Amino acid sequence: MKPISSDIIASIEAKKHDLAAAMASGDVAPDEFVRLSKEYAQVEPVAAAAREVRRLRAERDSLTEMTRDADADMRAMAEEELAAIERQLPEAERALALQLLPKDAADERAAMLEVRAGTGGDEAALFAGDLLRMYQRFAEEQGWRFELISASASDVGGYKEAVASIAGSGVFARLKFESGVHRVQRVPATESGGRIHTSAATVAVLPEAEEVDVQIDDKDLRIDVYRSSGPGGQSVNTTDSAVRITHLPTGLVVIQQDEKSQHKNKAKALKVLRTRLFELERERLANERAGARRSMVGSGDRSERIRTYNFPQGRVTDHRINLTLHKLDEILAGPGLAELTEALIAEDEAARLASLDEA
């Protein structure tokens, strides 16, 4: 990793100082003060990391001078302290480099989680249910709010598809690498011969959109209402409460029927539609910057997988980073997922740092 120049460090600290001075001046409008406060909150951790690098470099230079001292005791003490500083400095410089990496503007957003059964029939639906529960328990561990938006249950249990909203601090940043095909290898309860079956489910994690992000024109929507089907209480099947919204320009269709109220179903459907439109725009911009990239989820075929959950061996393997953990039960229970998400984030950070060095 290339060392960050002293000029860059000085400019970061100067920016923090200028923002603090502007906020303290007392002659800024309320809206401008809010803007300055937000900018200061973003700069402050970067400045703290820069200050630590500057401090360690200054100590290193001072101790290096002391190692040239004629006094043997003083030289020995300086060499010992210098060795400690040289161990700390690379970590501090890496921390600063991470702070300087371009941020994904969606990282702090809530997320829309979509889980769908892929190939594998009933077993795939059961596995989709396992994944949904894993993410719900993980969300609870993190102190996030998990709300099931819609779900289509299978006849044998599990889900054909389910959509949930997860809100909290840094949700999308922690979960965005979960998108893809998840494969399971296990003996189904219905398998009398004890043979291992392979099934798959797809997961998509989308940053949740706000109304200000996506303006939806009423004339671009076709809204159909009809009688709900399936579980949901007596009134569900006797009123036209289900809602299907079609976004005419893109062809996106969202169906919502979990609530007994047509109004609530429409609000939830619009929330899902807004998030999907927001992701389409994010993908368009990403494609313009970096060229075409692979689809987030793929087709749901067993051969396209990011992770395999092997029940007979009690292991989970993430194929993108070649990481295998022999703690399947702990991962599916929720808490164990943290080790995987942290490893994926660390790998992404390392790759982005490496790309900076190549630039």
Short mmCIF file of C-alpha atoms in Angstrom, two decimals:
data_model
loop_
_atom_site.label_atom_id
_atom_site.label_comp_id
_atom_site.label_asym_id
_atom_site.label_seq_id
_atom_site.Cartn_x
_atom_site.Cartn_y
_atom_site.Cartn_z
CA MET A 1 0.00 0.00 0.00
CA LYS A 2 1.36 3.40 -0.99
CA PRO A 3 2.01 5.75 1.97
CA ILE A 4 -0.42 8.65 2.20
CA SER A 5 1.42 11.93 1.71
CA SER A 6 1.88 14.48 4.48
CA ASP A 7 0.16 17.07 2.27
CA ILE A 8 -3.02 14.98 2.13
CA ILE A 9 -2.95 14.50 5.91
CA ALA A 10 -2.49 18.24 6.43
CA SER A 11 -5.39 19.05 4.08
CA ILE A 12 -7.70 16.64 5.93
CA GLU A 13 -6.92 18.21 9.30
CA ALA A 14 -7.25 21.72 7.82
CA LYS A 15 -10.69 20.86 6.45
CA LYS A 16 -11.86 19.69 9.87
CA HIS A 17 -10.52 22.89 11.44
CA ASP A 18 -12.24 25.09 8.83
CA LEU A 19 -15.58 23.32 9.32
CA ALA A 20 -15.36 23.64 13.11
CA ALA A 21 -14.54 27.35 12.78
CA ALA A 22 -17.46 27.94 10.41
CA MET A 23 -19.89 26.18 12.77
CA ALA A 24 -18.61 28.17 15.74
CA SER A 25 -18.80 31.54 13.99
CA GLY A 26 -22.46 32.03 14.89
CA ASP A 27 -23.38 33.76 11.64
CA VAL A 28 -24.51 30.81 9.51
CA ALA A 29 -28.12 30.12 8.56
CA PRO A 30 -29.81 27.08 10.17
CA ASP A 31 -29.85 25.10 6.90
CA GLU A 32 -26.17 25.86 6.32
CA PHE A 33 -25.36 24.82 9.91
CA VAL A 34 -27.07 21.47 9.32
CA ARG A 35 -25.05 20.97 6.14
CA LEU A 36 -21.79 21.87 7.90
CA SER A 37 -22.64 19.54 10.78
CA LYS A 38 -23.19 16.61 8.42
CA GLU A 39 -19.95 17.33 6.60
CA TYR A 40 -18.08 17.64 9.89
CA ALA A 41 -19.47 14.28 11.05
CA GLN A 42 -18.09 12.69 7.86
CA VAL A 43 -14.68 14.40 8.10
CA GLU A 44 -14.09 13.89 11.84
CA PRO A 45 -13.24 10.14 11.75
CA VAL A 46 -11.00 10.69 8.72
CA ALA A 47 -9.20 13.52 10.53
CA ALA A 48 -8.78 11.35 13.64
CA ALA A 49 -7.15 8.61 11.54
CA ALA A 50 -4.94 11.21 9.81
CA ARG A 51 -3.91 12.70 13.16
CA GLU A 52 -2.87 9.26 14.43
CA VAL A 53 -0.72 8.64 11.35
CA ARG A 54 0.92 12.05 11.71
CA ARG A 55 1.62 11.42 15.41
CA LEU A 56 3.19 8.01 14.78
CA ARG A 57 5.32 9.32 11.91
CA ALA A 58 6.59 12.19 14.08
CA GLU A 59 7.47 9.78 16.89
CA ARG A 60 9.19 7.47 14.43
CA ASP A 61 11.35 10.31 13.09
CA SER A 62 12.20 11.50 16.60
CA LEU A 63 13.12 8.00 17.79
CA THR A 64 15.18 7.38 14.66
CA GLU A 65 17.25 10.44 15.59
CA MET A 66 17.62 9.13 19.13
CA THR A 67 18.99 5.80 17.90
CA ARG A 68 22.01 7.74 16.68
CA ASP A 69 22.70 8.96 20.23
CA ALA A 70 26.12 8.11 21.58
CA ASP A 71 24.67 6.99 24.92
CA ALA A 72 24.12 3.21 24.73
CA ASP A 73 21.20 3.13 27.23
CA MET A 74 19.39 5.95 25.44
CA ARG A 75 19.97 4.26 22.09
CA ALA A 76 18.64 0.92 23.34
CA MET A 77 15.50 2.55 24.76
CA ALA A 78 14.87 4.44 21.51
CA GLU A 79 15.32 1.28 19.43
CA GLU A 80 12.78 -0.58 21.58
CA GLU A 81 10.20 2.20 21.27
CA LEU A 82 10.92 2.56 17.56
CA ALA A 83 10.19 -1.12 16.98
CA ALA A 84 6.78 -0.67 18.64
CA ILE A 85 5.99 2.39 16.51
CA GLU A 86 6.94 0.59 13.31
CA ARG A 87 4.48 -2.18 14.20
CA GLN A 88 1.67 0.33 14.84
CA LEU A 89 2.24 2.63 11.86
CA PRO A 90 1.22 0.24 9.01
CA GLU A 91 -2.09 -0.48 10.75
CA ALA A 92 -2.73 3.22 11.31
CA GLU A 93 -1.93 3.99 7.65
CA ARG A 94 -4.25 1.20 6.52
CA ALA A 95 -7.03 2.57 8.75
CA LEU A 96 -6.58 6.00 7.16
CA ALA A 97 -6.56 4.54 3.66
CA LEU A 98 -9.85 2.77 4.41
CA GLN A 99 -11.36 6.05 5.60
CA LEU A 100 -10.31 7.66 2.32
CA LEU A 101 -11.86 4.97 0.10
CA PRO A 102 -14.96 6.15 -1.79
CA LYS A 103 -18.04 5.33 0.25
CA ASP A 104 -21.10 3.59 -1.14
CA ALA A 105 -23.79 6.18 -0.52
CA ALA A 106 -26.26 3.38 0.22
CA ASP A 107 -24.20 1.73 2.98
CA GLU A 108 -26.05 3.38 5.86
CA ARG A 109 -29.48 2.69 4.43
CA ALA A 110 -32.06 0.15 5.49
CA ALA A 111 -32.31 -2.84 3.16
CA MET A 112 -34.99 -4.82 1.38
CA LEU A 113 -34.26 -8.55 1.63
CA GLU A 114 -35.76 -10.88 -0.99
CA VAL A 115 -35.43 -14.66 -0.63
CA ARG A 116 -36.78 -17.02 -3.31
CA ALA A 117 -36.73 -20.79 -3.67
CA GLY A 118 -34.65 -21.86 -6.67
CA THR A 119 -34.16 -25.35 -8.10
CA GLY A 120 -35.02 -28.21 -5.81
CA GLY A 121 -38.79 -28.11 -5.39
CA ASP A 122 -40.13 -28.48 -1.85
CA GLU A 123 -36.63 -28.79 -0.40
CA ALA A 124 -35.64 -25.44 -1.98
CA ALA A 125 -38.66 -23.78 -0.34
CA LEU A 126 -37.72 -25.25 3.04
CA PHE A 127 -34.18 -23.93 2.58
CA ALA A 128 -35.51 -20.49 1.63
CA GLY A 129 -37.35 -20.52 4.95
CA ASP A 130 -34.12 -21.46 6.76
CA LEU A 131 -32.32 -18.51 5.15
CA LEU A 132 -35.10 -16.06 6.00
CA ARG A 133 -34.99 -17.14 9.66
CA MET A 134 -31.19 -16.87 9.64
CA TYR A 135 -31.36 -13.24 8.49
CA GLN A 136 -34.14 -12.44 10.95
CA ARG A 137 -32.12 -13.80 13.88
CA PHE A 138 -28.97 -12.05 12.66
CA ALA A 139 -30.91 -8.78 12.43
CA GLU A 140 -32.15 -9.25 16.00
CA GLU A 141 -28.55 -9.88 17.15
CA GLN A 142 -27.51 -6.57 15.56
CA GLY A 143 -30.39 -4.66 17.16
CA TRP A 144 -32.03 -4.03 13.78
CA ARG A 145 -35.77 -4.00 13.07
CA PHE A 146 -36.98 -6.87 10.87
CA GLU A 147 -40.39 -6.57 9.20
CA LEU A 148 -41.84 -9.21 6.90
CA ILE A 149 -43.39 -7.36 3.95
CA SER A 150 -44.79 -10.30 1.98
CA ALA A 151 -44.45 -14.07 1.91
CA SER A 152 -45.68 -16.91 -0.26
CA ALA A 153 -45.60 -20.10 1.80
CA SER A 154 -45.08 -23.50 0.21
CA ASP A 155 -47.38 -26.44 0.86
CA VAL A 156 -44.78 -28.35 2.89
CA GLY A 157 -43.42 -25.38 4.87
CA GLY A 158 -40.80 -22.81 4.01
CA TYR A 159 -41.35 -20.16 1.36
CA LYS A 160 -41.60 -19.95 -2.38
CA GLU A 161 -40.59 -16.31 -1.90
CA ALA A 162 -40.47 -13.77 0.89
CA VAL A 163 -39.65 -10.05 1.12
CA ALA A 164 -38.59 -8.31 4.34
CA SER A 165 -37.49 -4.81 5.34
CA ILE A 166 -34.49 -4.55 7.67
CA ALA A 167 -33.83 -1.17 9.30
CA GLY A 168 -30.95 -0.07 11.52
CA SER A 169 -27.46 1.36 11.45
CA GLY A 170 -25.35 0.23 8.48
CA VAL A 171 -27.72 -2.55 7.42
CA PHE A 172 -26.96 -2.47 3.69
CA ALA A 173 -23.20 -2.26 4.29
CA ARG A 174 -23.31 -5.47 6.36
CA LEU A 175 -25.71 -7.45 4.19
CA LYS A 176 -25.03 -6.40 0.59
CA PHE A 177 -22.61 -9.29 -0.02
CA GLU A 178 -25.37 -11.80 0.79
CA SER A 179 -26.88 -11.31 -2.67
CA GLY A 180 -26.56 -14.37 -4.87
CA VAL A 181 -27.40 -18.06 -5.07
CA HIS A 182 -27.15 -20.06 -1.84
CA ARG A 183 -26.87 -23.83 -2.25
CA VAL A 184 -27.79 -26.48 0.32
CA GLN A 185 -26.69 -30.12 0.46
CA ARG A 186 -28.65 -32.33 2.87
CA VAL A 187 -30.91 -35.35 3.21
CA PRO A 188 -34.53 -34.17 2.98
CA ALA A 189 -36.97 -35.38 5.64
CA THR A 190 -39.00 -37.00 2.85
CA GLU A 191 -36.01 -38.97 1.52
CA SER A 192 -36.33 -42.59 2.69
CA GLY A 193 -33.12 -43.76 1.06
CA GLY A 194 -30.87 -41.31 2.93
CA ARG A 195 -29.57 -39.71 -0.26
CA ILE A 196 -28.14 -36.21 -0.16
CA HIS A 197 -30.05 -33.72 -2.31
CA THR A 198 -28.79 -30.40 -3.62
CA SER A 199 -31.17 -27.43 -3.75
CA ALA A 200 -30.81 -23.68 -4.11
CA ALA A 201 -32.39 -20.41 -3.07
CA THR A 202 -31.64 -16.90 -4.29
CA VAL A 203 -31.08 -13.90 -2.06
CA ALA A 204 -31.20 -10.26 -3.14
CA VAL A 205 -30.34 -7.40 -0.78
CA LEU A 206 -31.35 -3.96 -2.07
CA PRO A 207 -30.82 -0.57 -0.42
CA GLU A 208 -34.21 0.71 0.63
CA ALA A 209 -35.34 3.81 -1.23
CA GLU A 210 -36.96 6.90 0.23
CA GLU A 211 -39.68 8.85 -1.53
CA VAL A 212 -37.17 11.61 -2.32
CA ASP A 213 -34.94 9.09 -4.16
CA VAL A 214 -37.57 7.81 -6.58
CA GLN A 215 -40.44 9.93 -7.84
CA ILE A 216 -43.18 7.68 -9.19
CA ASP A 217 -45.74 9.30 -11.49
CA ASP A 218 -49.27 7.98 -11.01
CA LYS A 219 -49.77 7.80 -14.78
CA ASP A 220 -46.89 5.27 -14.93
CA LEU A 221 -48.75 2.84 -12.67
CA ARG A 222 -51.46 0.30 -13.31
CA ILE A 223 -53.04 -0.74 -10.02
CA ASP A 224 -55.28 -3.80 -9.90
CA VAL A 225 -57.15 -4.94 -6.80
CA TYR A 226 -58.57 -8.40 -6.31
CA ARG A 227 -59.57 -10.90 -3.67
CA SER A 228 -56.68 -12.32 -1.64
CA SER A 229 -55.95 -16.04 -1.61
CA GLY A 230 -54.34 -18.24 0.98
CA PRO A 231 -53.99 -17.79 4.76
CA GLY A 232 -54.72 -14.49 6.41
CA GLY A 233 -57.95 -14.64 8.37
CA GLN A 234 -61.61 -14.66 7.41
CA SER A 235 -61.81 -11.19 5.93
CA VAL A 236 -58.86 -11.71 3.60
CA ASN A 237 -60.83 -13.93 1.25
CA THR A 238 -64.03 -11.87 1.29
CA THR A 239 -62.74 -8.40 0.33
CA ASP A 240 -60.77 -7.03 -2.62
CA SER A 241 -57.73 -6.25 -0.46
CA ALA A 242 -54.92 -7.69 -2.60
CA VAL A 243 -53.00 -5.19 -4.75
CA ARG A 244 -50.95 -5.68 -7.90
CA ILE A 245 -48.97 -2.67 -9.09
CA THR A 246 -47.40 -2.64 -12.55
CA HIS A 247 -44.81 0.04 -13.35
CA LEU A 248 -45.51 0.58 -17.04
CA PRO A 249 -42.16 2.10 -18.14
CA THR A 250 -40.10 -0.81 -16.74
CA GLY A 251 -42.63 -3.64 -16.59
CA LEU A 252 -41.87 -4.25 -12.91
CA VAL A 253 -44.76 -5.94 -11.09
CA VAL A 254 -45.27 -6.03 -7.32
CA ILE A 255 -48.06 -8.05 -5.68
CA GLN A 256 -49.02 -7.52 -2.04
CA GLN A 257 -51.80 -9.37 -0.25
CA ASP A 258 -50.55 -10.07 3.29
CA GLU A 259 -52.54 -7.28 4.93
CA LYS A 260 -56.34 -7.24 5.32
CA SER A 261 -56.38 -3.57 4.34
CA GLN A 262 -56.13 -2.60 0.68
CA HIS A 263 -54.53 0.69 1.76
CA LYS A 264 -51.78 -1.09 3.72
CA ASN A 265 -51.13 -3.53 0.88
CA LYS A 266 -50.81 -0.64 -1.58
CA ALA A 267 -48.37 1.21 0.72
CA LYS A 268 -46.20 -1.89 1.12
CA ALA A 269 -46.26 -2.63 -2.62
CA LEU A 270 -45.17 0.93 -3.41
CA LYS A 271 -42.33 0.61 -0.89
CA VAL A 272 -41.07 -2.54 -2.63
CA LEU A 273 -41.51 -0.98 -6.09
CA ARG A 274 -39.64 2.17 -5.08
CA THR A 275 -36.71 0.08 -3.78
CA ARG A 276 -36.52 -1.99 -6.96
CA LEU A 277 -36.59 1.13 -9.14
CA PHE A 278 -33.87 2.68 -6.99
CA GLU A 279 -31.71 -0.43 -7.49
CA LEU A 280 -32.28 -0.31 -11.26
CA GLU A 281 -30.97 3.25 -11.28
CA ARG A 282 -27.97 2.27 -9.11
CA GLU A 283 -27.16 -0.56 -11.52
CA ARG A 284 -27.47 1.76 -14.52
CA LEU A 285 -25.03 4.23 -12.99
CA ALA A 286 -22.65 1.43 -11.97
CA ASN A 287 -22.73 0.04 -15.51
CA GLU A 288 -21.90 3.45 -16.93
CA ARG A 289 -18.90 3.75 -14.63
CA ALA A 290 -17.55 0.21 -14.75
CA GLY A 291 -19.12 -1.48 -17.77
CA ALA A 292 -21.63 -4.31 -17.66
CA ARG A 293 -21.52 -6.48 -14.56
CA ARG A 294 -23.14 -9.76 -13.70
CA SER A 295 -26.68 -9.87 -12.45
CA MET A 296 -26.99 -9.75 -8.69
CA VAL A 297 -28.81 -13.05 -8.34
CA GLY A 298 -28.42 -15.06 -11.52
CA SER A 299 -30.93 -17.66 -12.64
CA GLY A 300 -31.24 -19.60 -9.40
CA ASP A 301 -29.63 -22.69 -10.93
CA ARG A 302 -27.67 -24.96 -8.57
CA SER A 303 -24.43 -24.38 -10.49
CA GLU A 304 -24.46 -20.61 -9.88
CA ARG A 305 -23.65 -20.26 -6.21
CA ILE A 306 -21.89 -17.93 -3.86
CA ARG A 307 -22.20 -20.14 -0.79
CA THR A 308 -22.83 -23.81 0.04
CA TYR A 309 -24.40 -25.09 3.25
CA ASN A 310 -23.36 -28.75 3.65
CA PHE A 311 -25.40 -30.43 6.41
CA PRO A 312 -23.70 -33.87 6.47
CA GLN A 313 -20.33 -32.22 7.16
CA GLY A 314 -21.71 -29.32 9.21
CA ARG A 315 -19.84 -26.75 7.14
CA VAL A 316 -20.54 -23.56 5.21
CA THR A 317 -18.30 -22.48 2.33
CA ASP A 318 -18.30 -19.04 0.75
CA HIS A 319 -16.87 -19.66 -2.72
CA ARG A 320 -16.02 -16.01 -3.46
CA ILE A 321 -13.37 -15.84 -0.74
CA ASN A 322 -12.66 -19.57 -0.35
CA LEU A 323 -13.68 -19.49 3.31
CA THR A 324 -15.03 -22.64 4.98
CA LEU A 325 -16.44 -22.59 8.52
CA HIS A 326 -17.40 -25.77 10.35
CA LYS A 327 -20.21 -24.11 12.28
CA LEU A 328 -23.31 -24.55 10.13
CA ASP A 329 -25.74 -24.65 13.07
CA GLU A 330 -24.34 -21.41 14.53
CA ILE A 331 -24.52 -19.65 11.17
CA LEU A 332 -28.12 -20.70 10.45
CA ALA A 333 -29.02 -19.71 14.02
CA GLY A 334 -27.99 -16.14 13.15
CA PRO A 335 -25.00 -15.16 15.34
CA GLY A 336 -22.48 -17.17 13.30
CA LEU A 337 -23.31 -15.18 10.16
CA ALA A 338 -21.27 -12.24 11.54
CA GLU A 339 -17.97 -14.04 10.85
CA LEU A 340 -18.92 -14.49 7.20
CA THR A 341 -20.14 -10.92 6.68
CA GLU A 342 -17.01 -9.49 8.34
CA ALA A 343 -14.74 -11.65 6.17
CA LEU A 344 -16.54 -10.50 3.02
CA ILE A 345 -16.27 -6.84 4.03
CA ALA A 346 -12.55 -7.28 4.80
CA GLU A 347 -11.97 -8.92 1.39
CA ASP A 348 -13.78 -6.06 -0.35
CA GLU A 349 -11.72 -3.49 1.52
CA ALA A 350 -8.48 -5.29 0.64
CA ALA A 351 -9.45 -5.42 -3.04
CA ARG A 352 -10.31 -1.72 -3.11
CA LEU A 353 -7.04 -0.81 -1.38
CA ALA A 354 -5.15 -2.89 -3.92
CA SER A 355 -6.93 -1.10 -6.77
CA LEU A 356 -5.77 2.23 -5.32
CA ASP A 357 -2.16 1.04 -5.43
CA GLU A 358 -2.60 0.00 -9.08
CA ALA A 359 -4.14 3.35 -10.03
#
